[in-house]
mmCIF file of C-alpha atoms in Angstrom:
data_model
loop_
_atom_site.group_PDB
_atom_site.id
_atom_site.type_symbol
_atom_site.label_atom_id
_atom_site.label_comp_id
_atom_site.label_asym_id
_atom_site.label_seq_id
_atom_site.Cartn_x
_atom_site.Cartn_y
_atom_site.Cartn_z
ATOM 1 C CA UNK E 128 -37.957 -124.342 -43.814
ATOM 2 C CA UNK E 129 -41.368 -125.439 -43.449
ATOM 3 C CA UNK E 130 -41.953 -126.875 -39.759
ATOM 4 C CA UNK E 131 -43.147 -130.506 -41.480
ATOM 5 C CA UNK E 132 -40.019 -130.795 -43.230
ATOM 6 C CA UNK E 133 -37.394 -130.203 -40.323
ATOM 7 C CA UNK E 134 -39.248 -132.740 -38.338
ATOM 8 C CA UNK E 135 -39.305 -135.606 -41.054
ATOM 9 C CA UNK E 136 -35.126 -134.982 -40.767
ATOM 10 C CA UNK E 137 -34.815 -135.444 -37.366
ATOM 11 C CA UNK E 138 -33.551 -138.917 -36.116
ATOM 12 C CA UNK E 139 -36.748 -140.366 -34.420
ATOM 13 C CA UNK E 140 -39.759 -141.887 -35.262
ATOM 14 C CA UNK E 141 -42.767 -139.538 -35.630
ATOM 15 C CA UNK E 142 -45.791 -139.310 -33.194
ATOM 16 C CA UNK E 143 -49.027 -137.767 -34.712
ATOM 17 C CA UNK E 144 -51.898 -137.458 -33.212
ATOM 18 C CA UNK E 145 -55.612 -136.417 -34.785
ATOM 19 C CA UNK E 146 -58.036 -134.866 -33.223
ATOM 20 C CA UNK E 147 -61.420 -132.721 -34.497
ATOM 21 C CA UNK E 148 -61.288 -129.231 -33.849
ATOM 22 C CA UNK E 149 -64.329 -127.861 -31.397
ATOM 23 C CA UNK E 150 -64.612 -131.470 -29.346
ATOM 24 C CA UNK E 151 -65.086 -132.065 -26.596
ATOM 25 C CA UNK E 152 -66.202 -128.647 -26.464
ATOM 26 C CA UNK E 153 -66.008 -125.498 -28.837
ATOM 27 C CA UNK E 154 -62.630 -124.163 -27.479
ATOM 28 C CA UNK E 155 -61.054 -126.727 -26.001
ATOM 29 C CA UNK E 156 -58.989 -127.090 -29.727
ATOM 30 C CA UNK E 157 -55.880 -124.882 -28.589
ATOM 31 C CA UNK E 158 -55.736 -126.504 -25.062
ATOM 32 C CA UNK E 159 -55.747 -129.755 -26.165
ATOM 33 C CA UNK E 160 -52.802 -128.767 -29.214
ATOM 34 C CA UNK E 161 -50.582 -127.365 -26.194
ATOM 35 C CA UNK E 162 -51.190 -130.383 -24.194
ATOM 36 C CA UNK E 163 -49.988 -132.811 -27.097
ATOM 37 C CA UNK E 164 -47.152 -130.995 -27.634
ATOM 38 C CA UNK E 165 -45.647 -130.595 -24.162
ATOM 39 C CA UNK E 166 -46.541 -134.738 -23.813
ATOM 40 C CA UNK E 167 -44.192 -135.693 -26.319
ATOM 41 C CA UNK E 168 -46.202 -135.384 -29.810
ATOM 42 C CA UNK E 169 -44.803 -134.626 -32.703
ATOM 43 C CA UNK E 170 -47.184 -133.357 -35.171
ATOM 44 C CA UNK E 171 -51.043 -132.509 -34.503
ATOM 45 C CA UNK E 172 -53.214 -133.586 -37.274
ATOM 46 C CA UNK E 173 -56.400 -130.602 -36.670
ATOM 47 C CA UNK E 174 -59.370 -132.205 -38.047
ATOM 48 C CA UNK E 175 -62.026 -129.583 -39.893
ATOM 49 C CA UNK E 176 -65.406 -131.307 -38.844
ATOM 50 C CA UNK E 177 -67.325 -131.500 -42.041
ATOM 51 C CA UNK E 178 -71.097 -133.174 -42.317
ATOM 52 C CA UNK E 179 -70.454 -135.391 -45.000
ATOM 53 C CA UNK E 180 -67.214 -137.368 -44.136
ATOM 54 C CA UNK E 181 -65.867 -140.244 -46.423
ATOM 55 C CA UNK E 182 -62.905 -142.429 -44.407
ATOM 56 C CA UNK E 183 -63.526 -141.525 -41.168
ATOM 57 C CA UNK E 184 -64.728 -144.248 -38.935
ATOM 58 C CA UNK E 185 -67.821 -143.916 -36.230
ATOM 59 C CA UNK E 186 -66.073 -142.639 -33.662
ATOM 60 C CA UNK E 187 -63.893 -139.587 -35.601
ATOM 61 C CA UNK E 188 -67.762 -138.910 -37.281
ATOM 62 C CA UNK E 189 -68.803 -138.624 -33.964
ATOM 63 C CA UNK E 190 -66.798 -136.490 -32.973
ATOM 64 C CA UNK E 191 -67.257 -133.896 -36.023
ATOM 65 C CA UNK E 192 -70.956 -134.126 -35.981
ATOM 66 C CA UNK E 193 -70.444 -132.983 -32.045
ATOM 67 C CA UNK E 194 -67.727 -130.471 -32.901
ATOM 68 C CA UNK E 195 -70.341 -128.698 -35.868
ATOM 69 C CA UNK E 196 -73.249 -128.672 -33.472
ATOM 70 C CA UNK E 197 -70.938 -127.062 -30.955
ATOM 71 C CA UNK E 198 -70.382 -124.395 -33.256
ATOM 72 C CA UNK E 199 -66.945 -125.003 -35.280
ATOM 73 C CA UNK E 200 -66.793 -123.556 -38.574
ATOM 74 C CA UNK E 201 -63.415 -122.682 -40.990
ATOM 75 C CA UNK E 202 -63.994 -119.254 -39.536
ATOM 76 C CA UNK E 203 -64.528 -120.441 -36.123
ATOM 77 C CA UNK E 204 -61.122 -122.674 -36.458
ATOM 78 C CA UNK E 205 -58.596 -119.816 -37.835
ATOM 79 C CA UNK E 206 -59.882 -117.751 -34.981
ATOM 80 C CA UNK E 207 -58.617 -120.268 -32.502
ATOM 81 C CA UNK E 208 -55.648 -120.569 -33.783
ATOM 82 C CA UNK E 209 -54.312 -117.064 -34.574
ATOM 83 C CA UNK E 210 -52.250 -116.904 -31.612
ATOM 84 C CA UNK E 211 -51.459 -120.782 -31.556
ATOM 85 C CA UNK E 212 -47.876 -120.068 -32.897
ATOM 86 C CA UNK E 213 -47.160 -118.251 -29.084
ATOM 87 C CA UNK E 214 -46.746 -121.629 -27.598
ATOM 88 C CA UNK E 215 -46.625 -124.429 -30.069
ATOM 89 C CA UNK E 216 -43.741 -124.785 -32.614
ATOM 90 C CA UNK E 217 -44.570 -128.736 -33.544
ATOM 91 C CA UNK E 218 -45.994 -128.705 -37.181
ATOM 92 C CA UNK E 219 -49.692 -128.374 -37.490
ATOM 93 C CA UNK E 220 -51.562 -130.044 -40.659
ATOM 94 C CA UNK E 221 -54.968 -129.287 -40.646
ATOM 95 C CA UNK E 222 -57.205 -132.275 -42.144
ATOM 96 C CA UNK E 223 -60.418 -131.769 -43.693
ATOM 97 C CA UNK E 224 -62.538 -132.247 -47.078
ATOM 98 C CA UNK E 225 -62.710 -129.950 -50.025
ATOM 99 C CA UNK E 226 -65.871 -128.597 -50.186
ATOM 100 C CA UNK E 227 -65.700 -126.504 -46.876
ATOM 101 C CA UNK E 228 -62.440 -124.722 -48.687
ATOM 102 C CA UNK E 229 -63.662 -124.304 -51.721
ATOM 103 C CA UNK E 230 -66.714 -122.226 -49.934
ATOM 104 C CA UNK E 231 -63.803 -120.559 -47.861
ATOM 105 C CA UNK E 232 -61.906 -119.782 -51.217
ATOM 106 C CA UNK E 233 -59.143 -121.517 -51.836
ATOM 107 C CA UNK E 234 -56.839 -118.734 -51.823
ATOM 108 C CA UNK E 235 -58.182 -117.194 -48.990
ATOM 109 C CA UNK E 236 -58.195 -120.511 -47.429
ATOM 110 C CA UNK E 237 -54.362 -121.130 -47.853
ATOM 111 C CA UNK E 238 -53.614 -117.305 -47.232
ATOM 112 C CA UNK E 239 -55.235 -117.956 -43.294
ATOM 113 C CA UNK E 240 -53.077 -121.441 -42.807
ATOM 114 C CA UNK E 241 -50.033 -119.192 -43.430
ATOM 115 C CA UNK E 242 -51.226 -116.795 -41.236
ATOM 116 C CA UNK E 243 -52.011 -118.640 -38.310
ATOM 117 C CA UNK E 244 -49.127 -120.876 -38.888
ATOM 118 C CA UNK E 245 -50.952 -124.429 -40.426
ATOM 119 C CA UNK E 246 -47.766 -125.971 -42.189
ATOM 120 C CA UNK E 247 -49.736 -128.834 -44.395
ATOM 121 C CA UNK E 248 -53.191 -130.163 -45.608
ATOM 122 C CA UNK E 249 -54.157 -133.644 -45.994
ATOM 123 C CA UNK E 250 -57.164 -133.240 -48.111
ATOM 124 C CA UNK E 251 -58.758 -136.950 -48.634
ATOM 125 C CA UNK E 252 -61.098 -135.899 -51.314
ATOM 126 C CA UNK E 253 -59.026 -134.257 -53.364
ATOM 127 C CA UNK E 254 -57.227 -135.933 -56.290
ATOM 128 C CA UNK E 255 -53.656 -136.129 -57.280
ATOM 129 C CA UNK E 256 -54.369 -134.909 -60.902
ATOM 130 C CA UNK E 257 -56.703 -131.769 -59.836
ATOM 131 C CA UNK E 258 -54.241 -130.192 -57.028
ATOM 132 C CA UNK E 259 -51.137 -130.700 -59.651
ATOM 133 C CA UNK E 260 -53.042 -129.209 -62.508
ATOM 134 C CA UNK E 261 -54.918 -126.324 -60.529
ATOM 135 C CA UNK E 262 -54.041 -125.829 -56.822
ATOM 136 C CA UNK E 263 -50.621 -126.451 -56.216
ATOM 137 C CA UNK E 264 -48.726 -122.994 -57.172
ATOM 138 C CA UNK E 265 -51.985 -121.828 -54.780
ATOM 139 C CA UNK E 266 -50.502 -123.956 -52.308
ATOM 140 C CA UNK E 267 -46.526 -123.429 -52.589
ATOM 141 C CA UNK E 268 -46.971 -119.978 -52.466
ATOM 142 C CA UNK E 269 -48.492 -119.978 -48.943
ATOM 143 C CA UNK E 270 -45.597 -122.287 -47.817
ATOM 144 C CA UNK E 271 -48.393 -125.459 -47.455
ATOM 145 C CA UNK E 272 -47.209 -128.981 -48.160
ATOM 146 C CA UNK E 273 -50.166 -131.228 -49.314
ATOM 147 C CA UNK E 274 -50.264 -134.563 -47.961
ATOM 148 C CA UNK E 275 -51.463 -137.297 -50.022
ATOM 149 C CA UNK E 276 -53.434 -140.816 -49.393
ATOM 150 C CA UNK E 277 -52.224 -144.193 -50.336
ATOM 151 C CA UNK E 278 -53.823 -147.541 -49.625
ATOM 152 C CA UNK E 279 -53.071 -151.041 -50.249
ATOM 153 C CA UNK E 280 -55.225 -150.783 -53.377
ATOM 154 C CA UNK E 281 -53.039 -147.565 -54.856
ATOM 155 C CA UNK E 282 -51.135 -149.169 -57.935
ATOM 156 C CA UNK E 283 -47.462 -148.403 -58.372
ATOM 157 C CA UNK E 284 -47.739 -146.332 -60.969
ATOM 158 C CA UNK E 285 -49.783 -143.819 -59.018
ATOM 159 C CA UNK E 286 -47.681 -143.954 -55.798
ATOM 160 C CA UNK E 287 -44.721 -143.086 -57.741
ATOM 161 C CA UNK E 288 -46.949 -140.265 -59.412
ATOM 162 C CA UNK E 289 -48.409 -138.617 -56.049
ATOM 163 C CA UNK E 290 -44.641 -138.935 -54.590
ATOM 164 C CA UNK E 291 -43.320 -137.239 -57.313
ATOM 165 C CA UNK E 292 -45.956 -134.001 -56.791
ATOM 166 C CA UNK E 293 -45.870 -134.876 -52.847
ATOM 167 C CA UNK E 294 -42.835 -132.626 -51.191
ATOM 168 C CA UNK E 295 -43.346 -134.008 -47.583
ATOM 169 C CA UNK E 296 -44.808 -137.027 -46.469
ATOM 170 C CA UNK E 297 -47.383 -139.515 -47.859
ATOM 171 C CA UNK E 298 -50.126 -140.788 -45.960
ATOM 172 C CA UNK E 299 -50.294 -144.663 -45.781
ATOM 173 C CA UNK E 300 -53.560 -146.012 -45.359
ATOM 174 C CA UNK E 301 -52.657 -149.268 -43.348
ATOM 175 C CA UNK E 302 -55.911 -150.895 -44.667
ATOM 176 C CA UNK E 303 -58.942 -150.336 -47.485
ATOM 177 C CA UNK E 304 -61.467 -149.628 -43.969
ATOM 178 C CA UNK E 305 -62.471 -146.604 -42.308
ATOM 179 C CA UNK E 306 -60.299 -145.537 -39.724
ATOM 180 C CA UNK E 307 -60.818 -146.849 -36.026
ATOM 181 C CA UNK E 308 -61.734 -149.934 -37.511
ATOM 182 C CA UNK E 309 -59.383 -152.884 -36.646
ATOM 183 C CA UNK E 310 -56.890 -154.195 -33.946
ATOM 184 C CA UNK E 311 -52.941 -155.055 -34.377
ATOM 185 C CA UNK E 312 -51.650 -155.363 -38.068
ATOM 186 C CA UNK E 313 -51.301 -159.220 -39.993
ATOM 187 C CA UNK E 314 -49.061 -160.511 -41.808
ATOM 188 C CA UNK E 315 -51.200 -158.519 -45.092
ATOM 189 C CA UNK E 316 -50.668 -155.266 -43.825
ATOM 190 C CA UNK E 317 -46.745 -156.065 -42.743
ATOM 191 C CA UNK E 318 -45.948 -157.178 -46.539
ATOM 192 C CA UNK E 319 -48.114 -153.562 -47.732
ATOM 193 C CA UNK E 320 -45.703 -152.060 -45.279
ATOM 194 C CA UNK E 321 -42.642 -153.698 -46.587
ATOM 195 C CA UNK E 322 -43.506 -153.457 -50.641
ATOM 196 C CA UNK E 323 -43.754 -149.257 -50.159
ATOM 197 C CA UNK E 324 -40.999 -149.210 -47.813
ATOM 198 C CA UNK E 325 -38.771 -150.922 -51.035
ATOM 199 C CA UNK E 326 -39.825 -148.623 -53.505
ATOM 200 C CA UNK E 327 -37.752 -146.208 -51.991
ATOM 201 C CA UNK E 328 -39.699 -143.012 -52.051
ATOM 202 C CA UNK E 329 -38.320 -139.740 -52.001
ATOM 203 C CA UNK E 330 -41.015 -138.584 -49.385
ATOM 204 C CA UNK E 331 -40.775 -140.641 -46.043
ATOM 205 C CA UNK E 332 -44.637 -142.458 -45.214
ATOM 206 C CA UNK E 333 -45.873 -142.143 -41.921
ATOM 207 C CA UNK E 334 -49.558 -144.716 -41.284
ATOM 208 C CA UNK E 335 -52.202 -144.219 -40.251
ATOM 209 C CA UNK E 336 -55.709 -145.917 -39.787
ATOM 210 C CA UNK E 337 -55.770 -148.540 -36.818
ATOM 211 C CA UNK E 338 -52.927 -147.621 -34.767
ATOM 212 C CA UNK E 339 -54.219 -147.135 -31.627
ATOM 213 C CA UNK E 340 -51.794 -148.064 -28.680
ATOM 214 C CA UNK E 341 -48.177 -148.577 -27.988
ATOM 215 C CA UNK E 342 -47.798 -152.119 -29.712
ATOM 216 C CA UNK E 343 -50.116 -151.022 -32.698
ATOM 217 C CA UNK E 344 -47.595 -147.800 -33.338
ATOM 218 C CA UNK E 345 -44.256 -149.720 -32.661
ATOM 219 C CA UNK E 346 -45.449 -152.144 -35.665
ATOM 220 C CA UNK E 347 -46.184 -149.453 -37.732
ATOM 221 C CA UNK E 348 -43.234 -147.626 -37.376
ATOM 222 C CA UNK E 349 -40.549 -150.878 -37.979
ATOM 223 C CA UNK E 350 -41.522 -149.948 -41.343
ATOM 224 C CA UNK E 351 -41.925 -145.945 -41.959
ATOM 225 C CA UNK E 352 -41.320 -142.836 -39.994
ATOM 226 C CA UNK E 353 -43.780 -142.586 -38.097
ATOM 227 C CA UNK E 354 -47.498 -143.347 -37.357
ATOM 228 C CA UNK E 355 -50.853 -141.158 -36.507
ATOM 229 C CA UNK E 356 -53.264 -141.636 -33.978
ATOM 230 C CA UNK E 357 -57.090 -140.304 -34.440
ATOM 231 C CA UNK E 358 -59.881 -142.658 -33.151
ATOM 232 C CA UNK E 359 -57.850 -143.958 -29.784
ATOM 233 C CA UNK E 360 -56.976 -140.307 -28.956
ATOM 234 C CA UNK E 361 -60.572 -138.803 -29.761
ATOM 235 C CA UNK E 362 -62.415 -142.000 -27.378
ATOM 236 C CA UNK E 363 -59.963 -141.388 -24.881
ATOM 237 C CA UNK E 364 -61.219 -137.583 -24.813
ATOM 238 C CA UNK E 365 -64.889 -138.861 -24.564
ATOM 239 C CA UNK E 366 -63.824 -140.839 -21.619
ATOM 240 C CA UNK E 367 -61.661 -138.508 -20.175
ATOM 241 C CA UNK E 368 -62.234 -134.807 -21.655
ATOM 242 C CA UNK E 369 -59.028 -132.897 -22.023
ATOM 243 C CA UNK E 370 -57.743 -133.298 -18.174
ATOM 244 C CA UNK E 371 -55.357 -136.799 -19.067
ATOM 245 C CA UNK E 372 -54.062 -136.133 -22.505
ATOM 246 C CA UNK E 373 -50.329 -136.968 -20.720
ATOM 247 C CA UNK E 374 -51.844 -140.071 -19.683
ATOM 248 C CA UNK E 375 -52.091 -141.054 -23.408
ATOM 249 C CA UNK E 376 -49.504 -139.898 -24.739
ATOM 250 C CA UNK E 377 -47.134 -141.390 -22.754
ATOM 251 C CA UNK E 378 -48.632 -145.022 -23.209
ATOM 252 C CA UNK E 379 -48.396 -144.469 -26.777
ATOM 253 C CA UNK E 380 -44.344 -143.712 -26.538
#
């Protein structure tokens, strides 16, 4: 069973983290995955910098336009990670925008996540409609789930639509900003939280955007499995570099 899957079925709330691959420094992406994982975190979201982001925030561009001058590439990436599987079983979803795999080949693209052991992609620029009618069997054959986006502003109608292709979890934008952007949830974002929790999905929803301590993730998680870190966990590395990733982790949870 794919490694996403037999987490969302264990009896906890999840802890995700984001971070962008070659930041701090080129090769400090595998450290930093080990170190998450023996602190308690239960999925790594690996970010594939890319120059032209759309939702991510300053401080997540940041770090991408750091982590492409410092050399990462799609090539660069699968090369770290080749013998990642040796000491990390948590599931790994890399995160990135279309056009870099679409240069990499799709097929080839997917073929490498198998092989290095990447169990999902969360594509943001990639519709619903396009990956049902052209990528998925691409997809399903290499064992990938494909994680989807969802925002306050998603209409019913197309929330029931991506859960229906979705065979994981969905993404739940907690807001319509960039990520990184806010502090603590209102009473707006508890009522988005509460309308998709009673639709009753067949794919659990784990948010993200604006979680970014232990309060911020405890809210989140009343009302879906679990919640994802990016911004808080990529400033504390500019603070800190990769020397007190237990220290965050274990504020967090």
């Amino acid at each position: 069973m794919n490694r996403i899957k037999q987490k969302l079925q264990e009896d906890k709330k999840i802890f995700s983290v984001y971070f962008s691959a070659g930041y701090p420094s080129l090769n400090d992406t595998v450290q930093i995955i080990q170190d998450l994982e023996q602190n308690g975190v239960d999925m790594i979201e690996i970010g594939l910098p890319f120059s032209d982001p759309l939702a991510d925030g300053p401080t997540i561009q940041a770090s991408s336009t750091q982590a492409l001058h410092n050399g990462m590439t799609t090539q660069v990436l699968f090369d770290q990670l080749k013998e990642v599987r040796k000491t990390v079983s948590i599931p790994l979803v890399m995160m990135g925008y279309f056009n870099p795999m679409l240069q990499y080949g799709i097929e080839n693209f997917c073929k490498k996540c198998q092989e290095v052991g990447v169990d999902g992609l969360i594509i943001p620029d990639l519709p619903v409609d396009v990956y049902a009618d052209e990528y998925k069997a691409i997809f399903e054959k290499y064992g990938l789930i494909n994680v989807f986006l969802i925002t306050p502003q998603t209409s019913d109608d197309r929330i029931h639509f991506i859960d229906s292709v979705s065979d994981g979890f969905i993404y739940m934008v907690s807001s319509a900003s960039v990520t990184g952007s806010q502090s603590g949830f209102g009473s707006t974002q508890e009522d988005y939280f509460k309308r998709i929790a009673s639709m009753n999905l067949k794919n659990p929803q784990v948010i993200g955007f604006g979680i970014n301590n232990a309060e911020t993730f405890n809210q989140a998680t009343k009302f879906a499995k679990g919640a994802i870190i990016g911004s808080a966990f990529i400033q504390h590395l500019t603070e800190n570099g990769t020397g007190k990733i237990a220290d965050f982790a274990k504020a967090i949870r």
